[in-house]
Short mmCIF file of C-alpha atoms and ligand atoms in Angstrom, two decimals:
data_model
loop_
_atom_site.label_atom_id
_atom_site.label_comp_id
_atom_site.label_asym_id
_atom_site.label_seq_id
_atom_site.Cartn_x
_atom_site.Cartn_y
_atom_site.Cartn_z
CA MET K 815 186.60 98.25 47.25
CA ASN K 816 186.16 96.62 43.65
CA VAL K 817 182.71 97.87 42.32
CA LEU K 818 181.23 97.13 38.96
CA ILE K 819 179.00 99.27 36.73
CA VAL K 820 176.66 97.57 35.07
CA GLY K 821 175.28 99.29 31.59
CA GLY K 822 177.24 100.99 28.66
CA GLY K 823 175.84 104.40 27.41
CA GLY K 824 176.50 108.15 28.65
CA ARG K 825 175.03 107.67 32.35
CA GLU K 826 177.47 104.87 33.04
CA HIS K 827 180.31 106.94 31.57
CA ALA K 828 179.24 110.16 34.09
CA ILE K 829 179.26 107.56 37.25
CA ALA K 830 182.02 105.93 35.83
CA ARG K 831 184.01 108.98 36.37
CA ALA K 832 182.80 110.11 39.25
CA LEU K 833 183.15 106.76 41.61
CA SER K 834 186.71 107.10 40.05
CA LYS K 835 187.26 109.40 41.99
CA SER K 836 186.70 108.01 44.81
CA GLU K 837 189.42 107.08 47.34
CA GLN K 838 187.58 103.70 47.97
CA VAL K 839 187.37 102.53 44.66
CA GLU K 840 190.44 100.09 44.51
CA GLN K 841 189.21 98.86 40.42
CA LEU K 842 186.82 99.59 38.73
CA TYR K 843 184.78 96.99 36.49
CA CYS K 844 181.95 97.83 33.66
CA ALA K 845 179.55 95.43 31.78
CA PRO K 846 179.75 95.70 29.52
CA GLY K 847 181.70 99.54 29.62
CA ASN K 848 181.81 100.96 26.07
CA GLY K 849 185.45 102.84 24.49
CA GLY K 850 185.29 106.20 26.76
CA ILE K 851 184.63 104.04 30.05
CA ALA K 852 187.28 101.94 28.99
CA ALA K 853 189.77 105.00 29.96
CA LEU K 854 188.20 104.57 34.08
CA ALA K 855 187.14 101.20 34.19
CA GLN K 856 187.97 97.61 32.46
CA CYS K 857 185.24 96.24 30.51
CA VAL K 858 183.91 93.62 31.07
CA PRO K 859 181.87 91.70 27.59
CA LEU K 860 178.39 90.54 29.42
CA SER K 861 174.78 92.01 28.23
CA ALA K 862 173.71 94.55 30.59
CA THR K 863 170.14 92.42 31.17
CA ASP K 864 172.25 88.84 31.62
CA VAL K 865 171.06 88.50 35.83
CA ASP K 866 172.90 85.37 36.19
CA GLY K 867 176.00 86.11 34.46
CA VAL K 868 176.80 88.78 36.58
CA VAL K 869 175.88 87.74 39.54
CA ALA K 870 178.34 85.37 38.96
CA TRP K 871 181.17 87.54 37.51
CA ALA K 872 180.68 89.32 40.46
CA GLN K 873 180.97 86.31 42.32
CA THR K 874 184.37 85.32 41.72
CA HIS K 875 185.82 88.02 40.68
CA SER K 876 185.26 89.50 44.88
CA ILE K 877 183.27 92.62 43.70
CA ASP K 878 182.75 94.54 47.06
CA PHE K 879 179.25 96.84 45.35
CA VAL K 880 177.85 97.08 42.10
CA VAL K 881 175.63 100.04 40.33
CA VAL K 882 172.72 98.85 38.43
CA ALA K 883 172.15 101.64 36.60
CA PRO K 884 169.74 100.66 33.50
CA ASP K 885 166.13 100.42 33.81
CA ASP K 886 165.81 96.64 31.99
CA PRO K 887 168.15 95.01 34.38
CA LEU K 888 166.70 96.85 37.16
CA ALA K 889 163.19 95.73 35.77
CA LEU K 890 165.00 92.50 35.82
CA GLY K 891 165.73 92.06 39.27
CA MET K 892 169.49 92.49 39.25
CA VAL K 893 169.80 94.13 42.43
CA ASP K 894 167.35 91.31 43.94
CA ALA K 895 169.50 88.52 42.83
CA LEU K 896 172.95 89.63 43.70
CA GLU K 897 171.34 90.68 46.95
CA ASP K 898 170.41 87.23 47.55
CA ALA K 899 173.51 85.64 46.30
CA GLY K 900 175.37 88.43 49.27
CA ILE K 901 176.93 90.88 46.92
CA PRO K 902 175.96 94.28 47.90
CA ALA K 903 173.87 96.86 45.60
CA PHE K 904 172.51 100.11 44.81
CA GLY K 905 169.42 100.39 42.69
CA PRO K 906 165.65 99.38 43.74
CA ARG K 907 164.46 95.66 43.63
CA ALA K 908 162.42 94.52 41.00
CA ASP K 909 159.41 95.48 42.92
CA ALA K 910 160.08 99.05 43.88
CA ALA K 911 161.30 99.15 39.94
CA ILE K 912 157.71 98.79 38.60
CA ILE K 913 158.01 102.66 39.01
CA GLU K 914 159.37 102.56 36.27
CA ALA K 915 157.94 99.97 34.21
CA SER K 916 154.55 100.38 34.65
CA LYS K 917 153.31 102.71 34.02
CA ILE K 918 149.64 101.38 35.80
CA PHE K 919 151.21 100.67 38.97
CA SER K 920 152.43 104.27 39.04
CA LYS K 921 149.24 105.74 38.23
CA ASN K 922 147.34 103.47 40.72
CA LEU K 923 149.80 104.38 43.18
CA MET K 924 149.66 108.88 42.40
CA ALA K 925 145.91 107.61 42.83
CA LYS K 926 145.96 105.45 46.10
CA TYR K 927 148.06 108.14 47.77
CA HIS K 928 146.97 111.73 46.53
CA ILE K 929 149.80 112.70 44.36
CA PRO K 930 149.74 114.54 41.59
CA THR K 931 149.11 113.94 38.33
CA ALA K 932 147.32 113.30 35.01
CA LYS K 933 143.46 112.14 35.74
CA TYR K 934 143.37 108.79 33.94
CA GLN K 935 142.18 105.23 32.98
CA THR K 936 143.11 102.63 31.84
CA PHE K 937 142.02 99.55 30.11
CA THR K 938 142.91 95.67 28.94
CA GLU K 939 140.71 95.98 25.50
CA LEU K 940 140.74 98.31 22.96
CA ALA K 941 136.89 98.68 22.00
CA PRO K 942 136.26 100.60 25.55
CA ALA K 943 139.94 102.41 24.84
CA LEU K 944 138.18 103.60 21.47
CA ALA K 945 135.72 104.74 23.30
CA TYR K 946 137.09 106.73 26.94
CA ILE K 947 139.52 108.50 23.46
CA GLU K 948 136.33 109.25 21.66
CA ALA K 949 134.36 110.39 25.59
CA GLU K 950 137.02 112.39 26.59
CA GLY K 951 138.34 114.10 23.00
CA ALA K 952 141.62 115.63 22.36
CA PRO K 953 144.62 116.60 22.71
CA ILE K 954 144.10 113.15 25.17
CA VAL K 955 147.81 110.73 25.98
CA VAL K 956 148.37 107.65 25.09
CA LYS K 957 150.66 105.47 27.03
CA ALA K 958 152.14 101.75 26.47
CA ASP K 959 151.80 100.08 30.41
CA GLY K 960 155.82 98.86 29.95
CA LEU K 961 159.34 99.71 29.06
CA ALA K 962 159.12 101.23 24.60
CA LEU K 963 162.54 102.89 24.69
CA GLY K 964 160.99 105.39 25.92
CA LYS K 965 158.72 106.16 22.76
CA GLY K 966 155.15 104.50 24.53
CA VAL K 967 154.07 107.91 24.52
CA ILE K 968 151.96 109.46 21.78
CA VAL K 969 151.01 112.80 23.07
CA ALA K 970 147.64 112.70 20.13
CA GLN K 971 146.55 116.04 18.62
CA THR K 972 142.95 114.14 17.11
CA VAL K 973 141.04 111.98 18.17
CA ALA K 974 141.69 109.74 15.06
CA GLU K 975 145.59 110.22 16.14
CA ALA K 976 144.59 108.76 19.29
CA GLN K 977 142.45 105.84 18.56
CA GLU K 978 145.69 104.72 15.75
CA ALA K 979 147.64 104.66 18.52
CA ALA K 980 146.02 103.20 21.27
CA ARG K 981 144.76 100.44 18.73
CA SER K 982 148.82 100.03 17.16
CA MET K 983 149.36 99.40 21.10
CA MET K 984 146.83 96.89 21.30
CA ASP K 985 146.22 95.08 18.49
CA GLY K 986 149.35 95.45 16.95
CA ARG K 987 151.69 95.02 19.70
CA LYS K 988 153.28 97.91 17.95
CA PHE K 989 155.63 97.41 21.36
CA GLY K 990 154.78 94.24 22.16
CA GLN K 991 153.55 92.82 25.37
CA ALA K 992 154.15 96.29 26.75
CA GLY K 993 151.40 97.95 24.90
CA ALA K 994 148.77 95.15 25.92
CA ARG K 995 148.05 97.22 28.34
CA VAL K 996 147.32 100.67 27.69
CA VAL K 997 147.34 104.33 30.08
CA ILE K 998 144.38 107.44 28.51
CA GLU K 999 145.56 110.40 30.41
CA GLU K 1000 144.30 114.53 30.26
CA CYS K 1001 147.36 116.21 28.06
CA MET K 1002 148.59 118.56 30.59
CA THR K 1003 150.45 121.66 29.34
CA GLY K 1004 153.00 123.73 30.90
CA PRO K 1005 157.43 123.41 31.56
CA GLU K 1006 158.35 119.35 31.95
CA VAL K 1007 161.43 119.69 34.82
CA THR K 1008 163.36 116.77 36.39
CA VAL K 1009 164.45 116.13 39.50
CA LEU K 1010 166.68 112.45 40.45
CA ALA K 1011 166.87 112.01 44.50
CA PHE K 1012 168.94 109.99 45.49
CA CYS K 1013 166.56 107.39 48.14
CA ASP K 1014 167.63 104.91 50.90
CA GLY K 1015 163.72 103.52 50.84
CA GLU K 1016 163.60 105.93 54.15
CA HIS K 1017 164.79 109.45 53.43
CA LEU K 1018 165.58 111.64 49.72
CA VAL K 1019 168.06 114.11 49.19
CA PRO K 1020 167.19 115.88 45.68
CA MET K 1021 169.73 116.67 43.37
CA PRO K 1022 170.13 120.19 41.20
CA SER K 1023 167.05 119.91 38.87
CA SER K 1024 167.97 119.44 34.89
CA GLN K 1025 165.75 119.40 31.74
CA ASP K 1026 166.00 117.05 28.38
CA HIS K 1027 165.92 118.08 24.82
CA LYS K 1028 164.05 115.34 23.75
CA ARG K 1029 163.56 116.25 20.01
CA ALA K 1030 166.44 115.03 17.65
CA PHE K 1031 166.60 118.69 15.77
CA ASP K 1032 167.42 122.15 16.73
CA GLY K 1033 164.54 124.45 17.18
CA ASN K 1034 162.50 121.57 18.95
CA GLN K 1035 161.54 119.98 15.36
CA GLY K 1036 162.33 115.91 14.41
CA PRO K 1037 161.11 113.18 16.25
CA ASN K 1038 160.95 112.00 19.91
CA THR K 1039 164.44 110.71 21.34
CA GLY K 1040 165.81 109.38 24.48
CA GLY K 1041 167.45 113.15 24.98
CA MET K 1042 170.08 114.83 23.38
CA GLY K 1043 171.08 116.75 25.51
CA ALA K 1044 170.58 117.80 29.33
CA ILE K 1045 170.83 121.52 31.08
CA SER K 1046 171.27 121.38 34.88
CA PRO K 1047 169.33 123.52 37.31
CA SER K 1048 166.01 123.94 34.92
CA PRO K 1049 165.78 127.59 34.95
CA ASN K 1050 161.85 127.02 35.37
CA TYR K 1051 162.22 125.14 38.80
CA THR K 1052 163.71 127.17 41.76
CA PRO K 1053 160.53 128.88 43.15
CA GLU K 1054 158.51 125.13 43.08
CA VAL K 1055 161.33 123.41 44.98
CA ALA K 1056 159.64 122.99 48.30
CA ARG K 1057 155.73 122.11 46.74
CA CYS K 1058 157.11 119.59 45.44
CA MET K 1059 159.12 118.27 48.37
CA GLU K 1060 155.44 117.90 50.30
CA GLU K 1061 153.15 117.33 48.10
CA ILE K 1062 154.99 114.99 45.42
CA PHE K 1063 159.35 113.93 46.91
CA LEU K 1064 158.47 113.29 50.11
CA PRO K 1065 155.05 110.84 49.70
CA THR K 1066 155.84 108.29 46.85
CA VAL K 1067 158.80 107.43 48.69
CA ALA K 1068 156.60 107.01 51.37
CA ALA K 1069 153.72 105.81 49.59
CA LEU K 1070 156.65 103.38 48.25
CA LYS K 1071 157.54 101.81 51.76
CA ALA K 1072 153.71 101.81 52.77
CA GLU K 1073 153.47 99.44 49.99
CA GLY K 1074 156.15 97.65 51.69
CA ARG K 1075 158.68 98.04 48.39
CA PRO K 1076 160.74 100.71 50.39
CA PHE K 1077 162.37 102.43 46.73
CA GLN K 1078 166.99 102.52 47.37
CA GLY K 1079 168.32 104.00 44.34
CA VAL K 1080 167.47 107.29 42.05
CA LEU K 1081 164.21 108.01 41.76
CA TYR K 1082 163.64 110.27 38.66
CA PHE K 1083 160.70 112.64 39.54
CA GLY K 1084 159.37 113.80 35.47
CA LEU K 1085 157.04 116.49 36.17
CA MET K 1086 155.41 119.48 34.52
CA LEU K 1087 154.31 122.60 36.04
CA THR K 1088 150.62 123.18 34.76
CA PRO K 1089 148.47 125.85 35.74
CA ASP K 1090 146.98 124.24 38.38
CA GLY K 1091 150.57 123.67 40.53
CA PRO K 1092 154.07 120.54 39.28
CA LYS K 1093 152.32 117.39 38.46
CA VAL K 1094 154.22 114.60 38.08
CA VAL K 1095 153.91 113.35 34.25
CA GLU K 1096 156.78 110.20 35.20
CA TYR K 1097 158.80 108.19 37.22
CA ASN K 1098 161.87 106.19 36.12
CA ALA K 1099 164.10 104.61 38.84
CA ARG K 1100 167.33 105.60 38.01
CA PHE K 1101 169.27 108.28 36.91
CA GLY K 1102 167.68 109.60 33.41
CA ASP K 1103 170.44 109.85 30.43
CA PRO K 1104 171.96 112.41 29.78
CA GLU K 1105 170.53 114.95 32.33
CA CYS K 1106 172.64 112.55 35.04
CA GLN K 1107 176.25 113.67 32.38
CA ALA K 1108 175.31 116.78 33.20
CA VAL K 1109 173.56 116.83 37.33
CA LEU K 1110 176.61 114.64 38.68
CA SER K 1111 179.33 117.48 36.68
CA LEU K 1112 178.22 119.42 39.88
CA LEU K 1113 178.63 116.58 42.47
CA GLU K 1114 181.27 117.60 44.90
CA THR K 1115 180.50 114.67 47.57
CA ASP K 1116 182.12 110.62 46.98
CA LEU K 1117 179.51 109.01 45.11
CA LEU K 1118 180.44 105.36 46.27
CA ASP K 1119 179.61 107.93 50.23
CA ILE K 1120 176.22 108.37 48.33
CA PHE K 1121 174.99 104.95 46.69
CA LEU K 1122 176.67 103.37 49.82
CA ALA K 1123 174.58 105.24 52.61
CA CYS K 1124 171.05 104.73 50.41
CA ARG K 1125 171.91 100.87 49.99
CA ASN K 1126 172.39 101.05 53.95
CA GLY K 1127 169.94 103.25 55.15
CA THR K 1128 172.21 106.04 56.11
CA LEU K 1129 171.38 108.73 53.67
CA ASP K 1130 170.38 111.50 56.62
CA HIS K 1131 173.67 111.44 57.97
CA LEU K 1132 174.91 112.59 54.74
CA ASN K 1133 175.75 115.70 54.14
CA ILE K 1134 175.85 116.65 50.26
CA ARG K 1135 177.37 119.60 47.73
CA TRP K 1136 176.83 120.68 44.57
CA LYS K 1137 179.17 123.24 43.03
CA ASP K 1138 177.58 126.64 42.50
CA GLY K 1139 176.97 127.33 38.61
CA ALA K 1140 175.22 125.30 35.96
CA ALA K 1141 176.25 122.18 33.87
CA CYS K 1142 175.66 121.47 29.76
CA CYS K 1143 175.23 118.35 28.10
CA LEU K 1144 175.48 118.46 24.68
CA VAL K 1145 174.46 115.34 23.21
CA LEU K 1146 176.50 114.17 19.69
CA ALA K 1147 174.52 111.81 17.56
CA SER K 1148 174.63 109.37 14.31
CA GLY K 1149 172.85 110.67 11.25
CA GLY K 1150 169.53 108.87 10.83
CA TYR K 1151 169.19 109.12 14.77
CA PRO K 1152 166.90 108.03 16.32
CA GLY K 1153 165.62 105.77 12.98
CA SER K 1154 168.86 103.64 10.92
CA TYR K 1155 172.15 104.81 11.50
CA ALA K 1156 175.38 103.94 10.37
CA LYS K 1157 177.93 102.59 12.91
CA GLY K 1158 181.79 101.80 12.92
CA LEU K 1159 182.54 105.14 11.78
CA PRO K 1160 186.57 106.42 13.36
CA ILE K 1161 185.54 109.41 15.60
CA THR K 1162 188.50 112.43 15.84
CA GLY K 1163 189.52 115.34 17.80
CA LEU K 1164 188.64 113.28 21.05
CA GLU K 1165 192.04 114.50 22.41
CA ASP K 1166 191.10 118.55 21.41
CA ALA K 1167 187.07 118.66 22.48
CA GLY K 1168 188.36 117.14 26.50
CA GLN K 1169 190.77 120.15 26.49
CA GLN K 1170 187.62 122.18 27.02
CA ALA K 1171 185.08 119.39 27.53
CA VAL K 1172 184.23 115.74 29.62
CA VAL K 1173 183.32 114.22 26.21
CA PHE K 1174 181.50 110.45 27.60
CA HIS K 1175 180.68 108.29 26.03
CA ALA K 1176 177.75 106.80 24.63
CA GLY K 1177 177.30 104.53 21.42
CA THR K 1178 180.98 104.11 20.98
CA LYS K 1179 183.71 101.10 20.93
CA LEU K 1180 187.24 100.98 20.91
CA GLY K 1181 189.20 99.77 18.27
CA ASP K 1182 192.57 96.96 18.52
CA ASP K 1183 194.84 100.26 17.69
CA GLY K 1184 193.17 102.37 19.79
CA THR K 1185 190.33 104.00 17.32
CA VAL K 1186 187.40 104.97 19.12
CA PHE K 1187 184.38 103.66 16.46
CA THR K 1188 180.61 104.81 16.63
CA ASN K 1189 178.46 102.28 17.79
CA GLY K 1190 175.58 103.86 18.31
CA GLY K 1191 172.48 106.61 17.70
CA ARG K 1192 173.41 109.08 20.70
CA VAL K 1193 177.98 108.56 20.32
CA LEU K 1194 178.98 111.15 22.51
CA GLY K 1195 177.56 113.55 25.29
CA VAL K 1196 180.19 116.21 25.17
CA THR K 1197 179.67 118.25 28.92
CA ALA K 1198 180.39 122.03 30.63
CA THR K 1199 179.95 124.10 33.86
CA GLY K 1200 180.03 127.05 33.87
CA PRO K 1201 179.12 129.75 35.51
CA ASP K 1202 175.09 130.27 34.78
P1 AMP Q 2794 156.85 109.69 29.53
O1 AMP Q 2794 158.17 109.03 28.73
O2 AMP Q 2794 156.06 108.68 30.72
O3 AMP Q 2794 158.03 111.03 30.26
O4 AMP Q 2794 156.38 110.87 27.82
C1 AMP Q 2794 157.05 111.00 27.31
C2 AMP Q 2794 156.92 112.94 26.91
O5 AMP Q 2794 155.66 112.85 26.63
C3 AMP Q 2794 157.00 113.37 28.05
O6 AMP Q 2794 157.54 114.03 28.50
C4 AMP Q 2794 156.04 114.00 27.74
O7 AMP Q 2794 156.44 115.76 26.92
C5 AMP Q 2794 154.82 113.93 27.11
N1 AMP Q 2794 153.55 113.77 27.69
C6 AMP Q 2794 153.70 111.99 28.65
N2 AMP Q 2794 152.16 112.55 29.63
C7 AMP Q 2794 151.83 113.46 29.24
C8 AMP Q 2794 150.60 113.83 29.27
N3 AMP Q 2794 149.55 114.14 29.93
N4 AMP Q 2794 149.93 115.80 28.74
C9 AMP Q 2794 151.37 116.38 28.76
N5 AMP Q 2794 152.12 115.77 28.35
C10 AMP Q 2794 153.01 114.61 28.51
N1 LIG Q 2795 166.19 111.32 29.52
C1 LIG Q 2795 165.50 110.55 30.27
C2 LIG Q 2795 164.97 109.01 30.56
O1 LIG Q 2795 166.41 109.03 30.36
O2 LIG Q 2795 163.85 108.84 30.88
#
């Protein structure tokens, strides 16, 4: 099969590596790809959000299957457009990807189907939002409704901080339209754990749990980022598996199906293990980055078989196998990230590092002479597995 992956970060490199091991894959393409993916797949100079461009390119290049990995093209309906054009695709349609693209949608879904999550209210006007914050007190959490590159969540320690966050989102439009509506919710406590799950619209198969490290610096210091590293499995999670399956995972898949929005793809459960039991912090409609790099390092089954089963509704026929042991992905970022940083610096030592670990590329670019240059904030994800 000719397979096209849409995206160009560390997550897509990990997906490309897993798919490149499949005997069913004849030619692998990636749009836009990056300096590391170029060794496994032919990179196509198309933006990951160019829905029409990707559909047209896939049609003219005899693509048999497309894997849409990032949140933006999923929310834009790239899977819908591909399927409508007769090209099978992995990932949720826009009406199911909304579980990530709108926090108001996901909170209302959880309320309707009794899925445990933080108590909340949604607001479209600033004045009642400020009054609600005043009445509830701090700590309290303010979230932009829409996609905001993982930065639209403020865990405020004071009423003033929460009100300032609401003001900058709703009046200042700090996150554009994404912040025009906000969710204000109770601050939960407890360890956080991520569970990614394969879904085929009806069935769900959880992957080994994981946990990402969000702060930029060591010792849980510094600003929040998209993720500076991840481990799998999470040491916090083991006793909660059955309870999460029964109270959260299966009810979520059933809820989306009941709403006429069956979810096919990877559903990301961001959970907090609170003193009252596991609760949902957030849903994503895709693999996490860098959780994907750690988790897929443990996969033994052919990833293309799994993706096809998700697309075809046959996940219950598949026995998905994982390696024993643990995986860790450590991100190397440009100095200054998540603020401003330089680009275009040469990277050396990749081959040596590759002898001992798998070096996934995120923000890198291949120069004409084969030199790899930095090209983003998160640059590399050095990933290894071991017994614990
Ligand atoms: P989100 O983008 O929704 O995952 O939020 C980003 C981070 O904010 C989460 O990983 C949590 O650490 C924190 N967070 C979000 N919602 C809550 C909440 N209700 N209580 C405590 N922390 C939260
Ligand atoms: N690492 C968090 C995310 O991908 O959303």
